[in-house]
Each structure stands twice: as structure tokens, then as C-alpha cells.
Coordinates of C-alpha atoms in Angstrom, one line a residue:
M1 CA -135.8 -60.8 -15.5
R2 CA -135.8 -59.4 -12.0
V3 CA -132.7 -57.4 -11.1
A4 CA -131.6 -56.1 -7.7
V5 CA -129.7 -52.9 -7.0
P6 CA -128.0 -52.9 -3.6
R7 CA -126.7 -50.0 -1.7
E8 CA -122.9 -49.9 -2.1
T9 CA -120.9 -50.9 1.0
A10 CA -117.3 -50.4 -0.1
P11 CA -115.6 -47.6 1.9
G12 CA -116.0 -44.2 0.2
E13 CA -118.2 -45.6 -2.6
R14 CA -121.0 -43.1 -3.3
R15 CA -122.1 -44.3 -6.8
V16 CA -125.1 -46.5 -7.5
A17 CA -125.4 -49.0 -10.3
L18 CA -128.7 -47.9 -11.7
V19 CA -130.3 -44.4 -11.7
P20 CA -134.0 -43.7 -12.0
E21 CA -133.7 -42.6 -15.6
T22 CA -132.3 -46.0 -16.6
V23 CA -134.7 -47.9 -14.3
S24 CA -137.6 -46.5 -16.3
K25 CA -136.0 -47.5 -19.6
L26 CA -135.3 -51.0 -18.4
R27 CA -138.8 -51.4 -17.1
D28 CA -140.1 -50.5 -20.6
A29 CA -137.7 -53.1 -22.0
G30 CA -139.2 -55.9 -19.9
F31 CA -137.1 -55.9 -16.7
E32 CA -138.4 -55.8 -13.2
I33 CA -136.1 -53.6 -11.0
R34 CA -135.8 -54.0 -7.2
V35 CA -133.8 -51.3 -5.4
E36 CA -132.6 -51.3 -1.8
R37 CA -133.9 -48.3 0.1
G38 CA -131.3 -45.5 0.2
A39 CA -129.2 -47.1 -2.6
G40 CA -128.9 -43.9 -4.6
A41 CA -129.0 -41.3 -1.8
A42 CA -125.2 -40.7 -1.6
A43 CA -125.3 -40.0 -5.4
G44 CA -128.2 -37.6 -5.2
F45 CA -131.0 -40.0 -6.2
L46 CA -133.8 -40.3 -3.7
D47 CA -136.0 -43.3 -3.1
E48 CA -139.0 -41.3 -4.4
S49 CA -137.5 -40.9 -7.8
Y50 CA -136.9 -44.7 -8.0
T51 CA -140.5 -45.3 -7.1
A52 CA -141.7 -42.8 -9.8
A53 CA -139.5 -44.7 -12.3
G54 CA -141.2 -48.0 -11.6
A55 CA -138.8 -49.7 -9.3
D56 CA -139.8 -51.7 -6.2
L57 CA -138.2 -50.3 -3.1
V58 CA -137.3 -53.0 -0.5
D59 CA -135.1 -53.3 2.7
A60 CA -131.8 -55.1 2.5
D61 CA -133.1 -58.4 3.9
A62 CA -135.6 -58.8 1.1
L63 CA -133.5 -57.5 -1.7
L64 CA -132.3 -60.8 -3.2
D65 CA -135.5 -62.8 -2.8
G66 CA -136.3 -64.3 -6.2
V67 CA -133.9 -62.1 -8.2
A68 CA -132.1 -63.4 -11.3
G69 CA -129.5 -60.6 -11.4
V70 CA -127.7 -58.2 -9.2
V71 CA -126.0 -55.0 -10.5
R72 CA -123.6 -53.1 -8.4
V73 CA -120.6 -50.7 -8.7
A74 CA -117.9 -52.2 -6.5
K75 CA -117.1 -55.9 -6.0
P76 CA -119.2 -57.6 -3.3
S77 CA -117.8 -58.3 0.2
Q78 CA -117.4 -61.9 1.3
K79 CA -120.8 -61.7 3.1
E80 CA -122.5 -60.2 0.1
S81 CA -121.0 -62.9 -2.2
E82 CA -122.2 -65.7 0.1
A83 CA -125.8 -64.3 0.0
L84 CA -126.0 -64.7 -3.8
A85 CA -127.9 -67.8 -5.0
P86 CA -126.3 -70.2 -7.5
G87 CA -127.1 -69.1 -11.0
T88 CA -127.4 -65.4 -10.1
V89 CA -126.1 -63.0 -12.8
L90 CA -123.8 -60.5 -11.1
I91 CA -122.6 -57.3 -12.9
G92 CA -120.0 -54.9 -11.5
F93 CA -116.4 -53.8 -11.2
L94 CA -115.2 -57.2 -9.9
Q95 CA -111.4 -56.7 -10.3
P96 CA -110.9 -60.1 -12.0
L97 CA -107.1 -59.5 -12.6
T98 CA -106.3 -58.5 -9.0
D99 CA -108.9 -60.2 -6.7
A100 CA -108.4 -63.9 -7.5
E101 CA -109.9 -64.8 -4.1
G102 CA -113.1 -62.8 -4.7
I103 CA -113.6 -64.3 -8.2
S104 CA -113.0 -67.8 -6.8
R105 CA -115.6 -67.2 -4.1
L106 CA -118.1 -66.2 -6.7
R107 CA -117.3 -69.2 -8.9
E108 CA -117.7 -71.6 -5.9
R109 CA -121.1 -70.1 -5.2
G110 CA -122.2 -70.8 -8.8
V111 CA -122.6 -67.1 -9.6
V112 CA -122.4 -66.1 -13.3
A113 CA -120.3 -62.9 -12.9
F114 CA -119.7 -60.3 -15.5
A115 CA -116.9 -57.8 -14.9
M116 CA -117.3 -54.4 -16.3
E117 CA -113.6 -54.1 -16.7
S118 CA -113.6 -57.1 -19.0
I119 CA -116.0 -55.7 -21.6
P120 CA -114.2 -56.2 -25.0
R121 CA -113.1 -52.9 -26.5
I122 CA -114.9 -53.4 -29.7
T123 CA -117.3 -51.0 -31.5
R124 CA -120.4 -53.1 -30.7
A125 CA -119.6 -52.9 -27.0
Q126 CA -119.0 -49.1 -26.8
A127 CA -122.2 -48.4 -25.0
M128 CA -121.1 -50.9 -22.2
D129 CA -117.6 -49.5 -21.8
A130 CA -117.7 -48.4 -18.1
L131 CA -113.9 -48.1 -17.9
S132 CA -114.1 -45.3 -20.4
S133 CA -117.1 -43.6 -18.9
Q134 CA -115.6 -43.5 -15.5
A135 CA -112.2 -42.5 -16.8
T136 CA -113.8 -39.5 -18.4
V137 CA -115.1 -38.4 -14.9
S138 CA -111.6 -39.0 -13.4
G139 CA -109.8 -36.9 -16.0
Y140 CA -112.2 -34.0 -15.4
K141 CA -112.0 -34.2 -11.6
A142 CA -108.2 -34.5 -11.6
V143 CA -107.9 -31.1 -13.2
L144 CA -110.3 -29.6 -10.6
L145 CA -108.3 -31.1 -7.8
A146 CA -105.1 -29.6 -9.3
A147 CA -106.8 -26.2 -9.8
D148 CA -107.9 -26.2 -6.2
R149 CA -104.4 -26.8 -4.8
V150 CA -102.1 -24.9 -7.1
P151 CA -101.6 -21.3 -5.8
K152 CA -102.0 -19.9 -9.3
L153 CA -104.8 -18.9 -11.6
F154 CA -105.3 -21.3 -14.5
P155 CA -106.0 -18.7 -17.3
M156 CA -104.0 -15.8 -18.4
L157 CA -105.5 -12.6 -17.0
M158 CA -104.9 -9.1 -18.3
T159 CA -105.8 -6.6 -15.5
A160 CA -105.1 -3.1 -14.5
A161 CA -102.4 -4.4 -12.2
G162 CA -100.7 -6.2 -15.1
T163 CA -100.8 -9.5 -16.9
I164 CA -101.0 -12.9 -15.0
A165 CA -99.3 -15.7 -16.9
P166 CA -101.4 -18.9 -17.3
V167 CA -100.7 -22.2 -15.5
R168 CA -98.5 -24.6 -17.5
A169 CA -100.0 -28.1 -17.3
L170 CA -98.6 -31.5 -18.4
V171 CA -100.9 -34.5 -18.8
I172 CA -99.0 -37.8 -19.0
G173 CA -101.0 -40.5 -20.9
A174 CA -103.5 -39.7 -23.6
G175 CA -106.1 -42.3 -23.0
V176 CA -109.7 -41.4 -22.2
A177 CA -108.8 -39.9 -18.8
G178 CA -105.8 -38.0 -20.2
L179 CA -107.7 -36.6 -23.1
Q180 CA -110.5 -35.4 -20.8
A181 CA -107.9 -33.9 -18.5
I182 CA -106.3 -32.0 -21.4
A183 CA -109.7 -30.7 -22.6
T184 CA -110.7 -29.6 -19.1
A185 CA -107.4 -27.8 -18.4
R186 CA -107.6 -26.1 -21.7
R187 CA -111.2 -24.9 -20.9
L188 CA -109.9 -23.4 -17.7
G189 CA -107.3 -21.5 -19.6
A190 CA -104.1 -23.4 -18.9
V191 CA -101.3 -23.9 -21.4
V192 CA -101.3 -27.6 -21.8
S193 CA -98.9 -30.2 -23.1
G194 CA -99.6 -33.9 -23.4
F195 CA -97.3 -36.9 -23.5
D196 CA -97.8 -40.5 -24.5
V197 CA -95.5 -43.2 -25.8
R198 CA -98.0 -44.0 -28.6
P199 CA -97.3 -41.8 -31.6
A200 CA -100.8 -42.5 -32.9
V201 CA -102.4 -40.3 -30.2
Q202 CA -100.4 -37.1 -31.1
E203 CA -103.2 -35.9 -33.5
Q204 CA -105.8 -36.3 -30.7
V205 CA -103.7 -34.4 -28.2
E206 CA -103.2 -31.5 -30.7
S207 CA -106.8 -31.5 -31.8
L208 CA -107.7 -30.4 -28.2
G209 CA -105.4 -27.5 -28.4
A210 CA -102.5 -29.0 -26.5
A211 CA -98.8 -29.3 -27.5
F212 CA -97.5 -32.9 -27.9
L213 CA -94.4 -33.5 -25.8
D214 CA -92.0 -35.7 -27.8
L215 CA -89.5 -37.4 -25.5
G216 CA -88.2 -39.8 -28.1
V217 CA -89.7 -42.8 -26.5
R218 CA -92.1 -44.9 -28.6
A219 CA -94.3 -47.9 -28.1
E220 CA -97.0 -49.6 -30.1
E221 CA -100.7 -49.8 -29.2
T222 CA -102.4 -53.0 -28.3
A223 CA -105.7 -54.2 -29.6
G224 CA -107.3 -52.9 -26.4
G225 CA -105.9 -49.4 -26.9
Y226 CA -103.1 -49.6 -24.3
A227 CA -99.4 -49.0 -24.9
T228 CA -97.2 -52.1 -25.1
E229 CA -94.8 -52.5 -22.2
L230 CA -91.5 -50.5 -22.5
T231 CA -88.2 -52.2 -22.2
P232 CA -86.1 -51.4 -19.1
A233 CA -83.9 -49.2 -21.2
Q234 CA -86.9 -47.4 -22.6
Q235 CA -88.3 -46.9 -19.1
E236 CA -85.0 -45.4 -17.9
Q237 CA -85.0 -43.1 -21.0
Q238 CA -88.6 -42.0 -20.3
Q239 CA -87.9 -41.3 -16.6
A240 CA -84.8 -39.3 -17.5
A241 CA -86.5 -37.3 -20.2
L242 CA -89.5 -36.5 -18.0
A243 CA -87.3 -35.5 -15.1
E244 CA -85.7 -32.9 -17.4
R245 CA -89.0 -31.5 -18.5
I246 CA -91.4 -31.7 -15.5
P247 CA -89.8 -28.7 -13.6
D248 CA -91.2 -26.5 -16.4
F249 CA -94.8 -27.2 -15.4
D250 CA -97.0 -26.0 -12.5
V251 CA -99.4 -28.9 -12.7
V252 CA -98.7 -32.6 -13.7
I253 CA -101.5 -35.1 -14.1
T254 CA -100.5 -38.7 -14.6
T255 CA -102.9 -41.3 -16.1
A256 CA -100.6 -44.2 -17.1
A257 CA -102.0 -47.6 -16.1
V258 CA -101.8 -51.2 -17.3
P259 CA -104.8 -53.4 -16.4
G260 CA -104.0 -56.0 -13.8
R261 CA -100.5 -54.7 -13.1
R262 CA -98.8 -52.1 -10.9
A263 CA -98.7 -48.7 -12.4
P264 CA -95.4 -47.8 -14.2
K265 CA -93.2 -45.4 -12.3
L266 CA -92.7 -42.3 -14.5
I267 CA -91.8 -39.5 -12.1
P268 CA -88.9 -40.3 -9.8
A269 CA -88.4 -38.5 -6.5
S270 CA -85.5 -36.6 -8.0
A271 CA -87.9 -35.0 -10.5
V272 CA -90.3 -33.9 -7.8
K273 CA -87.4 -32.3 -5.9
R274 CA -86.7 -30.1 -8.9
M275 CA -90.3 -28.8 -9.3
R276 CA -91.2 -25.3 -8.1
P277 CA -92.8 -25.0 -4.6
G278 CA -96.6 -24.8 -5.0
S279 CA -96.6 -27.2 -8.0
V280 CA -99.1 -30.0 -8.0
I281 CA -99.1 -33.6 -9.2
V282 CA -102.4 -35.5 -9.4
D283 CA -101.7 -39.2 -9.8
L284 CA -104.7 -41.0 -11.3
A285 CA -102.8 -44.3 -11.1
A286 CA -102.6 -44.0 -7.3
E287 CA -104.9 -47.0 -6.8
T288 CA -102.3 -49.3 -8.4
G289 CA -99.3 -47.8 -6.7
G290 CA -99.0 -44.5 -8.6
N291 CA -97.0 -43.1 -11.5
C292 CA -95.0 -40.9 -9.1
E293 CA -92.4 -42.5 -6.8
L294 CA -93.7 -40.4 -3.9
T295 CA -97.4 -41.0 -4.3
V296 CA -99.2 -42.3 -1.2
P297 CA -102.5 -44.0 -2.4
G298 CA -105.5 -42.4 -0.8
E299 CA -103.6 -39.5 0.6
V300 CA -102.4 -36.0 -0.3
V301 CA -98.8 -35.4 0.7
E302 CA -96.4 -32.6 0.3
R303 CA -92.8 -33.0 -0.5
G304 CA -90.5 -30.0 -0.8
G305 CA -93.5 -27.7 -1.3
V306 CA -95.0 -29.9 -4.1
S307 CA -98.4 -31.4 -3.4
I308 CA -98.9 -35.0 -4.6
V309 CA -102.5 -36.0 -4.8
G310 CA -103.0 -39.7 -4.4
T311 CA -106.8 -39.6 -4.0
T312 CA -108.4 -42.8 -5.3
N313 CA -111.8 -43.5 -6.8
L314 CA -112.3 -40.0 -8.3
P315 CA -115.5 -41.0 -10.0
S316 CA -117.1 -41.4 -6.6
L317 CA -116.4 -37.7 -5.9
M318 CA -118.6 -36.9 -8.9
A319 CA -121.2 -39.5 -7.9
Y320 CA -124.3 -38.1 -9.6
H321 CA -123.0 -38.0 -13.2
A322 CA -120.6 -40.9 -12.7
S323 CA -123.6 -43.0 -11.6
Q324 CA -125.6 -41.8 -14.6
L325 CA -122.9 -42.8 -17.0
Y326 CA -122.2 -46.2 -15.3
S327 CA -126.0 -46.9 -15.2
R328 CA -126.2 -46.5 -19.0
N329 CA -123.3 -48.9 -19.4
V330 CA -124.9 -51.5 -17.1
A331 CA -128.3 -51.1 -18.8
A332 CA -126.7 -51.7 -22.2
L333 CA -125.0 -54.9 -20.9
L334 CA -128.3 -56.1 -19.3
Q335 CA -130.2 -55.7 -22.5
H336 CA -127.5 -57.5 -24.4
L337 CA -127.6 -60.5 -21.9
A338 CA -131.4 -60.5 -21.6
P339 CA -133.1 -59.1 -24.7
N340 CA -136.7 -58.0 -23.9
G341 CA -136.0 -58.9 -20.3
E342 CA -135.5 -62.6 -20.9
L343 CA -132.1 -63.9 -19.9
A344 CA -130.5 -65.7 -22.9
L345 CA -126.7 -66.1 -22.5
D346 CA -125.0 -66.7 -25.8
W347 CA -121.5 -68.1 -25.0
E348 CA -120.6 -67.8 -28.7
D349 CA -121.0 -64.0 -28.5
E350 CA -117.7 -62.1 -28.0
I351 CA -119.2 -59.7 -25.5
T352 CA -120.9 -62.3 -23.3
A353 CA -118.0 -64.6 -23.3
G354 CA -115.4 -61.9 -22.9
A355 CA -117.0 -60.1 -20.0
C356 CA -117.9 -63.3 -18.0
V357 CA -115.3 -64.2 -15.3
T358 CA -117.1 -67.1 -13.7
R359 CA -118.6 -69.0 -16.6
P360 CA -120.7 -72.0 -15.6
K361 CA -119.0 -75.4 -16.2
E362 CA -121.6 -76.6 -18.6
A363 CA -121.0 -73.5 -20.8
S364 CA -117.3 -74.0 -20.8
A365 CA -117.5 -77.4 -22.4

């Protein structure tokens, strides 16, 4: 199976779908990899390293000639979609729940598209779980962004001039990103608390050395690992309880998100108003509207002396390792779809059927 790796064109996207390390392993597994010149440069992977790994380097106009598959990070533009031949296997973050037009375009082209967001959350598919790998990067980077902006030292320091109290940090949401944020903040020396409406994650939060913040709001966990939606009354209770507790913290990192929906509003403007000047909120849900009422997606704003970081696509800010992790996810999916480099789509398989968002008509019968 010949697979193409294009250079990403989405604004601000620095990642690459396959890194040289993975290209070498895929070549050994029977794949032929074609890489657009400069595809990995923004992530720190030079063309020479791809050549050394066994990839064929080509210019953009020759990239898709005779390829059976295309792997990328971000969804293709309209022009990129129209360049794909019918029957091409496409793998990437395709936003199937929010970009109906883009998915329809791929379907009309006859592209067999697999969305990395749609990989089933089952044990057998863990190596393909790109949402988790990239959330790990986001949780780590969120803490660094907070540490850079808060005018305080994270750890407690005992000096000749006296003792400096540590930063108090609150992480809202104990999914993959939240747990990584907790672990990173703890490593930097902060006193950390974690909050989640799922009681089952309390043990995970505490195992990382953080206190579990119990606000009396409970929700069950779905099969996909997400919290069930709260009732309007529960949402009001949660907002009120958080508004009471948030002023106690110097740093707040929010990670609550529901796939395909707007992010739940957890921090009202009134709560931000009560925070101490110099405090920082890093909103990892900014891309879908934000967990804070005052978040501006893609921007860092200041309200009453409180910095609210709405920076989106945090994994792209750590492009080298984010690409490395994503590349391994993509390679695992490729090898699942094409054992020994031979495409063999099994529509009875839970992973193949679950991840495909533009299944061919003959396979749907």
C-alpha cells in the first residue's frame, strides 16, 4: 500500500502525520511511504531524516499520483479534498461531528475516510487513540502556559529571605488532559486540587498527589469515558459551587469537553471577578467555546487582572513529540486496515467500522 504524507496547510498547524521513526517501521511492515518535501520541517523533522528512513520525497504536485492512502493531521481543505481520487483511504482528524460539509464533500468524492476522533475507546484500539495522545500533550502544555503567566513561583521555596508559599492550582476535569495537567503541576511543586463530576476518577486524582474537590455534583460515566450530561439544576449547582471555591486558587485549568458539542460553561464571569489579580485560567476547551464565560478562543485576554488563556491547538505548540505520538497512532491504524501493507477493510470489525465516516455504499449494504 502506497501512502502519502502531505504538508499540513491549516493555519498554525505544525504537526506532521508520520515521523521518520514510524516511516521506517511501516516500510518494514510492507508499506511504501511518500512524503511531501518539507512536511515535517515545522515539527523538527528534516527531509534528510525521511530519506534515511526509506521514504520517497516528492513535490506537492506529484504527491498523490498512484497512492492508495493519505494520512494527515488536520482535515483537508476543499481543494485538497477535491484532489483525492475515488477509493483513496484518508486518515486524520476530520471533525465528523462538527464539519458535516467537509464529510459530505469526501463522501461525494468516494473517499474512504477514517476519523481519528472516531476510534472506538476499547482496549484493542488503545494504540490508535490519538485523542488521548494529543490530550496528554495539551494537559502538559497548559500547565507550562499557566506557569509562564502567573506572577508566582510554583513550588514552595525556603530561602534566607523567608519562605515562599507554593501556587495553588485547580484542574477541572480528570480525563487524560486533566490528569496530565495535575501530574505536571505537582512536578512543578504546586499544591493541586482536581475536580470532576465522575466519582470514579477520585482515586486517580488522589494517586497523583492532588486533593479531590468534592462539590456535591455527581454524574455517571459513559462507555466512552465521558461524563453524562448534567441537568440544568446540576449545572447551576456546579457553577455556584465553583464560583465559591475558585477564588482560593492562583491557577485554574479547565478541560471539560463533550465531543461534537459546545463546551459546558463552568466558570461564570462573576467567579472570575472574585479571583485575585495575577491569577490565570487556561481553558483547554477554548476551541469549542470554552469552559469560562470570558474565554476568547485563540486569544489571551485579561479581565480584572486575571489572565484567561484561550490558546487553541496546544499540541501544535509541542509539535515534535505531539507528532511522534500521533504518528504511532496513525501507524497502528494503518497496520490494522492493511496488514502486511495490503489493504483489507473488514467492515465487520469494530475499529474499522467505527472509525470510518464515509463508508462506501457497497460496504453499507
